[in-house]
Tab-separated table of C-alpha atoms (C1' of nucleotides) in Angstrom:
chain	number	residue	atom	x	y	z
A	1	UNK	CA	-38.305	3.941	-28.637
A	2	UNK	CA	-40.852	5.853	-26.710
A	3	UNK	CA	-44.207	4.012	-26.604
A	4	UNK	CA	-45.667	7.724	-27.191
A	5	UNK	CA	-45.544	6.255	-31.029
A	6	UNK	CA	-48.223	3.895	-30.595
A	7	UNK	CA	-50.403	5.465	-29.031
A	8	UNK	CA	-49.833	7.973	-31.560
A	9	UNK	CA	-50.275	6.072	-35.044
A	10	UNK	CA	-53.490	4.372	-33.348
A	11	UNK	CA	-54.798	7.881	-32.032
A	12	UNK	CA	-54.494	8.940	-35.726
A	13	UNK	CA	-56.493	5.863	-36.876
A	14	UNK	CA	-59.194	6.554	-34.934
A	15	UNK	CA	-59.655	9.939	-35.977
A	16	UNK	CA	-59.584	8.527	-39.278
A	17	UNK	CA	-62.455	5.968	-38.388
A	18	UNK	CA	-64.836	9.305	-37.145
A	19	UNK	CA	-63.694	11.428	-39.209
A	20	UNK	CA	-63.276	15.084	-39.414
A	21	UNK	CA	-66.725	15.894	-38.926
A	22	UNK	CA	-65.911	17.224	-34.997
A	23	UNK	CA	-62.982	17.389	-32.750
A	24	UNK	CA	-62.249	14.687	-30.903
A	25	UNK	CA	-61.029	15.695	-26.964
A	26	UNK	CA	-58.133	13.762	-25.529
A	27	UNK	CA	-60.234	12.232	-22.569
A	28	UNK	CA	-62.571	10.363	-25.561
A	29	UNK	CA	-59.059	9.078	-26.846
A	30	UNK	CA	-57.555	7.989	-23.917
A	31	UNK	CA	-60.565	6.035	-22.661
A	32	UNK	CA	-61.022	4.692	-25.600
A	33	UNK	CA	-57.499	2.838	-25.552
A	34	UNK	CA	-57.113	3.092	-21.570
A	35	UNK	CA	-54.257	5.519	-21.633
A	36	UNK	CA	-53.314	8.032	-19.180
A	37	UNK	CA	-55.097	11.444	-20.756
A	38	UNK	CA	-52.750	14.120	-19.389
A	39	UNK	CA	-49.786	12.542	-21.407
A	40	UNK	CA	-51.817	11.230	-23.855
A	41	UNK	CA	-52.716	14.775	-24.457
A	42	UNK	CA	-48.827	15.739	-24.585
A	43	UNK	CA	-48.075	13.004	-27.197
A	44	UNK	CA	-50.594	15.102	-29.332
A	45	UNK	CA	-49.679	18.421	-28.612
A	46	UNK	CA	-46.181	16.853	-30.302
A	47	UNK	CA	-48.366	15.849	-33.330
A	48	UNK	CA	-50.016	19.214	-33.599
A	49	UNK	CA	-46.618	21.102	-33.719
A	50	UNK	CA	-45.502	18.685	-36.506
A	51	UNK	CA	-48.354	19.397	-38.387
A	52	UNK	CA	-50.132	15.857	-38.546
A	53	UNK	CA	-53.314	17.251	-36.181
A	54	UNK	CA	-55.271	20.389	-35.615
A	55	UNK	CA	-56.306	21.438	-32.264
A	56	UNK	CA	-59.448	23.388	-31.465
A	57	UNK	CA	-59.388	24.888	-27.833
A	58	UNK	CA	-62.428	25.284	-25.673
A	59	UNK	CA	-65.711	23.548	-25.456
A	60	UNK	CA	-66.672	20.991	-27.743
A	61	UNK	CA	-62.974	21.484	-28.999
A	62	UNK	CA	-60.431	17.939	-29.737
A	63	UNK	CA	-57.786	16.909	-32.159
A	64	UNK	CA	-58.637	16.638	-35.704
A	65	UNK	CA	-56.588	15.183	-38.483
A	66	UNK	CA	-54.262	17.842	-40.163
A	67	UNK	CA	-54.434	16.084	-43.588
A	68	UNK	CA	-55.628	12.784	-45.079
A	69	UNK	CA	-54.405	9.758	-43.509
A	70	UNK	CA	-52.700	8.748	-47.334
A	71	UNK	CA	-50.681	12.210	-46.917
A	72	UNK	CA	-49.160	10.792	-43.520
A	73	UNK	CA	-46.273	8.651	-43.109
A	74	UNK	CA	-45.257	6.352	-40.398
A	75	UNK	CA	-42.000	8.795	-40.719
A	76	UNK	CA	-44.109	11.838	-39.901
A	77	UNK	CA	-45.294	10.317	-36.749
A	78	UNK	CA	-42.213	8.772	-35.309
A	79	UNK	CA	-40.201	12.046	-36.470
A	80	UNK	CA	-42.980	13.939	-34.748
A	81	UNK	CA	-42.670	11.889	-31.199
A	82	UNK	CA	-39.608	10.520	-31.331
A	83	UNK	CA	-37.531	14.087	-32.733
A	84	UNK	CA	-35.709	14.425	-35.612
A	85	UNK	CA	-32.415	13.236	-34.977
A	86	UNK	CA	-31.583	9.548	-35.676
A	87	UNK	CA	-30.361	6.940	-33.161
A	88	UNK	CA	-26.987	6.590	-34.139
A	89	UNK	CA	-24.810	9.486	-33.158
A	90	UNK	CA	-21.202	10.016	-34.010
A	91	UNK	CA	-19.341	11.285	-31.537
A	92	UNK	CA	-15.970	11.085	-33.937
A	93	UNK	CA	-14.125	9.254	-30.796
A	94	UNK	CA	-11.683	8.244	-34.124
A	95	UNK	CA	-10.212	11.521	-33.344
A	96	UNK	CA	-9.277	11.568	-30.155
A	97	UNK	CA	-6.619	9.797	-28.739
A	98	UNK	CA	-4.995	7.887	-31.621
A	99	UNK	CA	-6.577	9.859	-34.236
A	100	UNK	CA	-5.358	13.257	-32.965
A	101	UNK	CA	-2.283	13.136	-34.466
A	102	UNK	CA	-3.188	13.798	-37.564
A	103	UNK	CA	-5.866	17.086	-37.565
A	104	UNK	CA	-5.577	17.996	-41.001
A	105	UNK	CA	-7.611	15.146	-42.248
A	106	UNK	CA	-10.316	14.735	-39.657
A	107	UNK	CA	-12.707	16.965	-41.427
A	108	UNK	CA	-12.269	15.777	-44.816
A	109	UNK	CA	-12.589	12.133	-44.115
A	110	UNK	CA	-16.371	10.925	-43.454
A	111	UNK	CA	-16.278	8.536	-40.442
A	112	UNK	CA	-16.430	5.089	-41.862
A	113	UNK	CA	-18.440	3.650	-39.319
A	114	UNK	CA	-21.028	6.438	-39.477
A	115	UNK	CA	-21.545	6.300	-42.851
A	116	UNK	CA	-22.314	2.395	-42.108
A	117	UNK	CA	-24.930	2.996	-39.665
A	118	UNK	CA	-26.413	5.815	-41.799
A	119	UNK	CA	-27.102	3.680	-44.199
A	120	UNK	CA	-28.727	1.591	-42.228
A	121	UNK	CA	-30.687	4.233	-40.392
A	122	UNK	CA	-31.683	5.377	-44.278
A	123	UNK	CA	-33.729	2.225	-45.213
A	124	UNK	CA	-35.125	2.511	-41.933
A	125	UNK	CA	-36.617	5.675	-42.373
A	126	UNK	CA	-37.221	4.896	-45.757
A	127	UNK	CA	-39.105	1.605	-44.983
A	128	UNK	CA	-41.269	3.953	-42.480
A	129	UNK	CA	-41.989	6.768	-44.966
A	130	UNK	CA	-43.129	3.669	-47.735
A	131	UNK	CA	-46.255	3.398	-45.554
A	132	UNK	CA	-48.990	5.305	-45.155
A	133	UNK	CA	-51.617	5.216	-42.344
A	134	UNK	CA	-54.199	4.789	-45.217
A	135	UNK	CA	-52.480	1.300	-46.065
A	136	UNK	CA	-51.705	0.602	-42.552
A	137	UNK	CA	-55.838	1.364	-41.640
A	138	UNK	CA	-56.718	-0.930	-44.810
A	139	UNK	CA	-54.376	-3.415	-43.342
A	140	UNK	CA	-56.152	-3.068	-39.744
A	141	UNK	CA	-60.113	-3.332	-41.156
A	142	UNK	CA	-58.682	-6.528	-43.762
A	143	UNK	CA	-57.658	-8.531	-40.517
A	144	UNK	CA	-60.719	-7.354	-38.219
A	145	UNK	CA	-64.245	-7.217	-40.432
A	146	UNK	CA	-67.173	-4.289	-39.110
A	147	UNK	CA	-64.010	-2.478	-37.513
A	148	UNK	CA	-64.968	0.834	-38.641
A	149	UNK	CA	-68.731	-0.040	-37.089
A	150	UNK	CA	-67.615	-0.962	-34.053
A	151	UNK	CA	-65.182	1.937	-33.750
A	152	UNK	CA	-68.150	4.674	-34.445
A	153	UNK	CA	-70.062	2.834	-32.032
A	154	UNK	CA	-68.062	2.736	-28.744
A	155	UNK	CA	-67.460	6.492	-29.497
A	156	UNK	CA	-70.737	7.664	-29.641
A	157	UNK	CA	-71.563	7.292	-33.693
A	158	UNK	CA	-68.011	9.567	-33.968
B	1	UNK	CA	-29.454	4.308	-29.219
B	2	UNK	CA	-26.297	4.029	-26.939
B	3	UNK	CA	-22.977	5.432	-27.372
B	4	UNK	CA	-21.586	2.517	-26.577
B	5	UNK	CA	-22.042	1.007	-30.246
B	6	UNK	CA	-19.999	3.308	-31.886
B	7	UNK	CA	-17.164	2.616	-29.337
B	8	UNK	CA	-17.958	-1.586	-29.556
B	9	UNK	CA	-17.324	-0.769	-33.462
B	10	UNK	CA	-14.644	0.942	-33.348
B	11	UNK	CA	-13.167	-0.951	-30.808
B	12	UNK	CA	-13.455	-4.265	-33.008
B	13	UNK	CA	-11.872	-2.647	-35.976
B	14	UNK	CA	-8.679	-1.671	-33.744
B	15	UNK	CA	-8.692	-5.095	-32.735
B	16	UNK	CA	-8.796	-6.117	-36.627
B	17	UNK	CA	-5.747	-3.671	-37.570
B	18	UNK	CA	-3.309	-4.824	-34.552
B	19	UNK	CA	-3.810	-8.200	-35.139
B	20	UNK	CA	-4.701	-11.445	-32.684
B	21	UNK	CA	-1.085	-12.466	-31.697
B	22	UNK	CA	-1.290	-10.473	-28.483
B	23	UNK	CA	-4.358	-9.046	-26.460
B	24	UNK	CA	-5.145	-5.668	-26.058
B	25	UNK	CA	-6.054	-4.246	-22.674
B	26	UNK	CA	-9.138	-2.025	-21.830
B	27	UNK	CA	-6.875	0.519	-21.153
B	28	UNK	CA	-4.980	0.538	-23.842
B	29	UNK	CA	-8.220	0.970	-25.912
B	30	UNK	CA	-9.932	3.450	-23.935
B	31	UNK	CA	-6.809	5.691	-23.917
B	32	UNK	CA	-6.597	5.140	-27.992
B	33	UNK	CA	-10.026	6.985	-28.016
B	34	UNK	CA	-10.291	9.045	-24.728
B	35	UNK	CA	-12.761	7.091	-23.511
B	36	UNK	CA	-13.608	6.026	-19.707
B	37	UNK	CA	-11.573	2.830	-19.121
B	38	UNK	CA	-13.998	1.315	-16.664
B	39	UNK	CA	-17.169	1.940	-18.632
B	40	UNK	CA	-15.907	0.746	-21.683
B	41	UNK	CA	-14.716	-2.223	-20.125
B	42	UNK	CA	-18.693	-3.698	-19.614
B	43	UNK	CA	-18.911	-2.459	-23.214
B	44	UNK	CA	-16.356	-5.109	-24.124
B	45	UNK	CA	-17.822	-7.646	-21.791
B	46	UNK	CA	-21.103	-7.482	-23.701
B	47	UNK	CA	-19.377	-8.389	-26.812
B	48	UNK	CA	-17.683	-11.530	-25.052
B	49	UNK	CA	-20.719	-12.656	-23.970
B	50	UNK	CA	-22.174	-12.324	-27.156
B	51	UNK	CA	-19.109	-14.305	-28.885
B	52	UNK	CA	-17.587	-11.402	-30.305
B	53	UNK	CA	-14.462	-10.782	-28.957
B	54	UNK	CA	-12.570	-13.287	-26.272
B	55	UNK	CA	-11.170	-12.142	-23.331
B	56	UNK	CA	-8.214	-13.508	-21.300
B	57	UNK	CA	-7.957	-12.599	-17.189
B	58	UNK	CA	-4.241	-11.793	-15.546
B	59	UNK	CA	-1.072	-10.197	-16.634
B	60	UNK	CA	-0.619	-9.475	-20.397
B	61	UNK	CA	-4.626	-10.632	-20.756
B	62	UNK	CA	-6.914	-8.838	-22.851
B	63	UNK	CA	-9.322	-8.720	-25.466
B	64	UNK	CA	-9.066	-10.564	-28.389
B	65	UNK	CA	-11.316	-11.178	-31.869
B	66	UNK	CA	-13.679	-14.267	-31.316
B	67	UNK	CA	-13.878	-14.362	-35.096
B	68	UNK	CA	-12.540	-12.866	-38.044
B	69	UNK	CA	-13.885	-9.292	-39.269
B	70	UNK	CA	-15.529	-10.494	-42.144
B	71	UNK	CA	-17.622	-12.956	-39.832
B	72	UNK	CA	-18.844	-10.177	-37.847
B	73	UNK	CA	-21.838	-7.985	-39.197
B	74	UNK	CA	-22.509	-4.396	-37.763
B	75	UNK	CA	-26.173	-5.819	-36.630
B	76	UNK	CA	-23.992	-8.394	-34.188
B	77	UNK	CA	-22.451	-5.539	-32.256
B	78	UNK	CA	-25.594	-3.588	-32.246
B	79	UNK	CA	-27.601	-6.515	-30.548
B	80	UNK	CA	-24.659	-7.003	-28.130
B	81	UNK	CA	-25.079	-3.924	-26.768
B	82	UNK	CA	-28.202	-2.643	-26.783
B	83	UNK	CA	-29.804	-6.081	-26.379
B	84	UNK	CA	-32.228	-8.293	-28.480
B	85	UNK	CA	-35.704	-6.654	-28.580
B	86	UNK	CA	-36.705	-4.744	-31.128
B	87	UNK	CA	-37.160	-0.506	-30.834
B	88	UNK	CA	-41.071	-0.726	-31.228
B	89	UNK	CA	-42.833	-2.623	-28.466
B	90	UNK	CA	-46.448	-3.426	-29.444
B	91	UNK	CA	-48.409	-3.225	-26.126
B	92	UNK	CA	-51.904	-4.135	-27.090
B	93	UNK	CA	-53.657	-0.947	-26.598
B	94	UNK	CA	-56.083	-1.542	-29.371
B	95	UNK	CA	-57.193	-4.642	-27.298
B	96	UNK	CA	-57.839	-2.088	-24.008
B	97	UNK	CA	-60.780	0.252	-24.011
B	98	UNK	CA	-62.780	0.018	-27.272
B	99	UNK	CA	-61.417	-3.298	-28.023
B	100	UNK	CA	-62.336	-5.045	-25.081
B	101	UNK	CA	-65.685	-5.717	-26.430
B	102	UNK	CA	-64.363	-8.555	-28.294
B	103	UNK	CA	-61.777	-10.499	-26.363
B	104	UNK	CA	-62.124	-13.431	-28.813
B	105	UNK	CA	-60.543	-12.337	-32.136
B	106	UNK	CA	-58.052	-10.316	-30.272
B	107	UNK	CA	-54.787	-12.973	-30.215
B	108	UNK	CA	-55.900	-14.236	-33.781
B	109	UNK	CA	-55.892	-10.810	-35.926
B	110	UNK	CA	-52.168	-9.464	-35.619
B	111	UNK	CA	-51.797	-5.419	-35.409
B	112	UNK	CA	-51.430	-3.771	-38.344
B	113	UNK	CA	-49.402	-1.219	-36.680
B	114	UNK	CA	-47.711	-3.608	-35.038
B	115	UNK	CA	-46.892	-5.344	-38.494
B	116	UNK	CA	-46.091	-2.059	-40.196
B	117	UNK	CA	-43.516	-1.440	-37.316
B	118	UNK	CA	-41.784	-4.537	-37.692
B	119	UNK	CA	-41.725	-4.395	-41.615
B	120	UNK	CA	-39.442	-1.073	-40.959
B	121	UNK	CA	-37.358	-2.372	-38.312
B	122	UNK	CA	-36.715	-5.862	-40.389
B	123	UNK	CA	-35.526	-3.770	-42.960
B	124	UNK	CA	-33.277	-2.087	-40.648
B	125	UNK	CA	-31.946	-5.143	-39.311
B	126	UNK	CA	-31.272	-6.140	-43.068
B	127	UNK	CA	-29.067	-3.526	-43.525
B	128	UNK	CA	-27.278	-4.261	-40.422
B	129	UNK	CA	-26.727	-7.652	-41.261
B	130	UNK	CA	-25.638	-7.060	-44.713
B	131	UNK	CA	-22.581	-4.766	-43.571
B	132	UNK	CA	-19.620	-6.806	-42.075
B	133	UNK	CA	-16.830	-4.763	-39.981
B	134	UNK	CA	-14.525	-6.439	-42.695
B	135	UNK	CA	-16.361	-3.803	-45.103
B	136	UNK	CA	-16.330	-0.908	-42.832
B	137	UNK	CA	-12.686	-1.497	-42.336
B	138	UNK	CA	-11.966	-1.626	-45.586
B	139	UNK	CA	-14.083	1.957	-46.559
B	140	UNK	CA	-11.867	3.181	-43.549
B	141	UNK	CA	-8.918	2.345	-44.956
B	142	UNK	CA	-10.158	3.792	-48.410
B	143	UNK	CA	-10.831	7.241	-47.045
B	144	UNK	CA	-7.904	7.705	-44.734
B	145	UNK	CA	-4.160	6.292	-46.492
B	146	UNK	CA	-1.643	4.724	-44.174
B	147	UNK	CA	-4.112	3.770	-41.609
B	148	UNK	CA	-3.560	0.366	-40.651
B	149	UNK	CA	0.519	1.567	-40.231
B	150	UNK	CA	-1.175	5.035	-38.239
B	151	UNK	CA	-2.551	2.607	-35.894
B	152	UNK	CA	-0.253	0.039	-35.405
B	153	UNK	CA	2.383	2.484	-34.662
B	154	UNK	CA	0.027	4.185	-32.443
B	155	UNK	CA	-0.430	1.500	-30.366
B	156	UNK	CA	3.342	0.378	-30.467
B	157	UNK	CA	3.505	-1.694	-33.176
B	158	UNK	CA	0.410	-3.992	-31.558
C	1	DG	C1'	23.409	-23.724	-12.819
C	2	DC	C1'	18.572	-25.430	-12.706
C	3	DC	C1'	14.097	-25.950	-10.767
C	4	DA	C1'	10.211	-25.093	-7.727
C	5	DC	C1'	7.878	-21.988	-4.933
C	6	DG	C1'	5.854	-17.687	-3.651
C	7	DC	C1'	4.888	-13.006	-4.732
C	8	DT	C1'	3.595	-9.008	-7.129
C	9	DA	C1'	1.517	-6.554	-10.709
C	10	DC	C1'	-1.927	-6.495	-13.927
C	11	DT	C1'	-6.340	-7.821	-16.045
C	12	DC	C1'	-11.203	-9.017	-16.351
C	13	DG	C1'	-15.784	-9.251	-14.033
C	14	DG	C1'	-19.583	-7.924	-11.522
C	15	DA	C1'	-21.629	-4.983	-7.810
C	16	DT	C1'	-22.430	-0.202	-6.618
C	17	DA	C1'	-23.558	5.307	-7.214
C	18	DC	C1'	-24.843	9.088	-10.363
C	19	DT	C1'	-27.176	11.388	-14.374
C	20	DA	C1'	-30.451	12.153	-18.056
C	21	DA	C1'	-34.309	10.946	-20.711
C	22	DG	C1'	-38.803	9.263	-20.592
C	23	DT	C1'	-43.203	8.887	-17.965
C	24	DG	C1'	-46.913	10.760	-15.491
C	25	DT	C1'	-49.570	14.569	-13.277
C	26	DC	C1'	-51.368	19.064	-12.206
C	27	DC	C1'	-53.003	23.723	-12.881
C	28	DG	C1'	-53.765	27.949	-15.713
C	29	DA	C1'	-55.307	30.376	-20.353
C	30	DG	C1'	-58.749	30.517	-23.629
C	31	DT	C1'	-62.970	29.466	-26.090
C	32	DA	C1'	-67.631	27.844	-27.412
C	33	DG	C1'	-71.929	27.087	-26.113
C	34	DA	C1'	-75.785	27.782	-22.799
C	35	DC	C1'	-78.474	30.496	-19.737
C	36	DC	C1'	-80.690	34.736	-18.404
C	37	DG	C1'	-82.500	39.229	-18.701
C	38	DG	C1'	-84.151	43.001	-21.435
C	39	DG	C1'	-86.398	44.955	-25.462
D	1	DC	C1'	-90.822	36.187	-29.334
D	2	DC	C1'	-85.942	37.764	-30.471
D	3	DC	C1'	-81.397	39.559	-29.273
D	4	DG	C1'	-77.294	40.779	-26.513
D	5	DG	C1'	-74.521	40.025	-22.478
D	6	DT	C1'	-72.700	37.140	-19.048
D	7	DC	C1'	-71.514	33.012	-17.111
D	8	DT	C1'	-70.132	28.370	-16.741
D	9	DA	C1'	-68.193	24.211	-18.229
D	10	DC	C1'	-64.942	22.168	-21.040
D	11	DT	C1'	-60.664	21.887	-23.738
D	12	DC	C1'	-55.863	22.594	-24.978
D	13	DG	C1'	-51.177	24.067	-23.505
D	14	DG	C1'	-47.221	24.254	-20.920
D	15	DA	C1'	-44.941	23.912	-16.256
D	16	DC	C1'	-43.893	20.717	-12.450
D	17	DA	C1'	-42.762	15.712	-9.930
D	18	DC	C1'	-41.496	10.795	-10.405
D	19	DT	C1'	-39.446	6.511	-12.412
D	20	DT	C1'	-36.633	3.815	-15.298
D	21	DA	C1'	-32.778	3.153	-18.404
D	22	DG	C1'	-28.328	4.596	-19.438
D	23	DT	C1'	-23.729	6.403	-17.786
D	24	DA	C1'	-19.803	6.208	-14.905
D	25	DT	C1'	-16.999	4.349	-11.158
D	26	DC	C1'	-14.931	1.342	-7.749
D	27	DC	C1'	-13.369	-2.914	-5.707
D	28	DG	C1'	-12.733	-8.004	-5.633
D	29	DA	C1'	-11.369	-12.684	-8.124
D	30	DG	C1'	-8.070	-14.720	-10.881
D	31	DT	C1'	-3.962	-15.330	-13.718
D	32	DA	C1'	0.682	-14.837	-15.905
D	33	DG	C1'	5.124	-13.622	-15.395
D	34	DC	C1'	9.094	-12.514	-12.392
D	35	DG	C1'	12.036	-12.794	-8.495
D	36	DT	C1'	13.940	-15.625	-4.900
D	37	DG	C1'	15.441	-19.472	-2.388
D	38	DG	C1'	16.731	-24.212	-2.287
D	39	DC	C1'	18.839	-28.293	-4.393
DNA sequence: GCCACGCTACTCGGATACTAAGTGTCCGAGTAGACCGGG
DNA sequence: CCCGGTCTACTCGGACACTTAGTATCCGAGTAGCGTGGC
């Protein structure tokens, strides 16, 4: 997995610490976590296409957040970065070779061992879309105390 | 995620329907599935090292089961191939930038995104671990009649 | 006829190229605010 | 003093290099069985 994703979730917590007040610009972001801004800024360009931030071109313009951080999923994010398609992918190397000899049933039959690993891949993906970044920025300001302060501080008072 | 899980999978099962009286060759499995003898091959050898299957050098040699199918869980051939560490790599960037203003309580507090990541991935793992190729095998053999005898014969009578 | 030796064919195993996805960077299009001149 | 136009600075957005992981291949080390020669 891309680390595109973290920067992501904790770009999205930030602009949930200023709030939506004013745009935040991509160089703010990526000093503020030491990232590279240029990619940074592709990372959110990925996030703005899915819907999850708002961009506002020209001066003064940033990222805001497209909805409230309880109507975004750790799903939405990591589908946003990461693309929609799962891991696993079944090739259906079952039938070639050996399994070729018998056509007629290839379609009908679901692939055993895909249906395994989909199932897996499903309480994945369900595990992700369980959490919010609401409970995941609760989580975040119960382990560090004045995090919100400090955060509107080092940016400027957001 | 690799292609070379599904073929490690599917690999193992073959090995579970001809039986371990004999050894099957890389080549014999590759050509059951179409699949590039050589690179397959260092498929296999990352499930030897990982205790999975046995393998026996020289004429006749082979591949063999290390242990039985129902011994074997789909998240064993998964971390065989594609190695231990997990998908989501925390890299600290909440402790760069902003952060850095207070080094101390960084290594106690643990990341909440961090945390949130794992939660989903454990989950993931669960249902990895909870599915033995025994199963799969058997949901194989549910959808598709005669399929042990398909391969067998396939494969001349193992 | 039986046994020991050597030989060949076959297999795994790791070292070596090639490809694609991910990572990182740069420059152009567009906009909002600021500055300046005129009324 | 107030308003409109222009101008600049700043931002997003996509197009262009670079690096690492994954894909694919080849060749060497080692072994089991078979053939051959000797006893």
């Amino acid at each position: 997995m891309g680390e595109g994703v973290e920067w992501a979730v904790h770009c999205c917590l930030t602009l949930g610490w200023l709030g939506d007040d004013q745009p935040v610009s991509t160089a703010r972001l990526a000093a503020g976590y030491e990232l590279p801004p240029a990619y940074l800024n592709k990372q959110l360009q990925a996030l703005v296409r899915a819907g999850i931030l708002t961009s506002t071109a020209g001066a003064r313009g940033g990222f805001r957040l497209g909805r409230p951080l309880d109507k975004i999923t750790l799903l939405d994010v990591v589908t946003a970065i990461e693309g929609p398609d799962e891991a696993f992918q079944c090739t259906e190397i079952r039938q070639r070779g050996s399994g070729a000899e018998s056509p007629a049933r290839s379609f009908v039959a679901p692939c055993a061992v895909s249906t395994a690993m989909r199932k897996a891949e499903l309480a994945y993906r369900r595990a992700l879309a369980a959490q919010t970044l609401a409970e995941v920025k609760v989580a975040a300001e119960r382990h560090v105390p004045r995090l919100e302060d400090s955060v509107r501080r080092w940016y400027g008072r957001g």
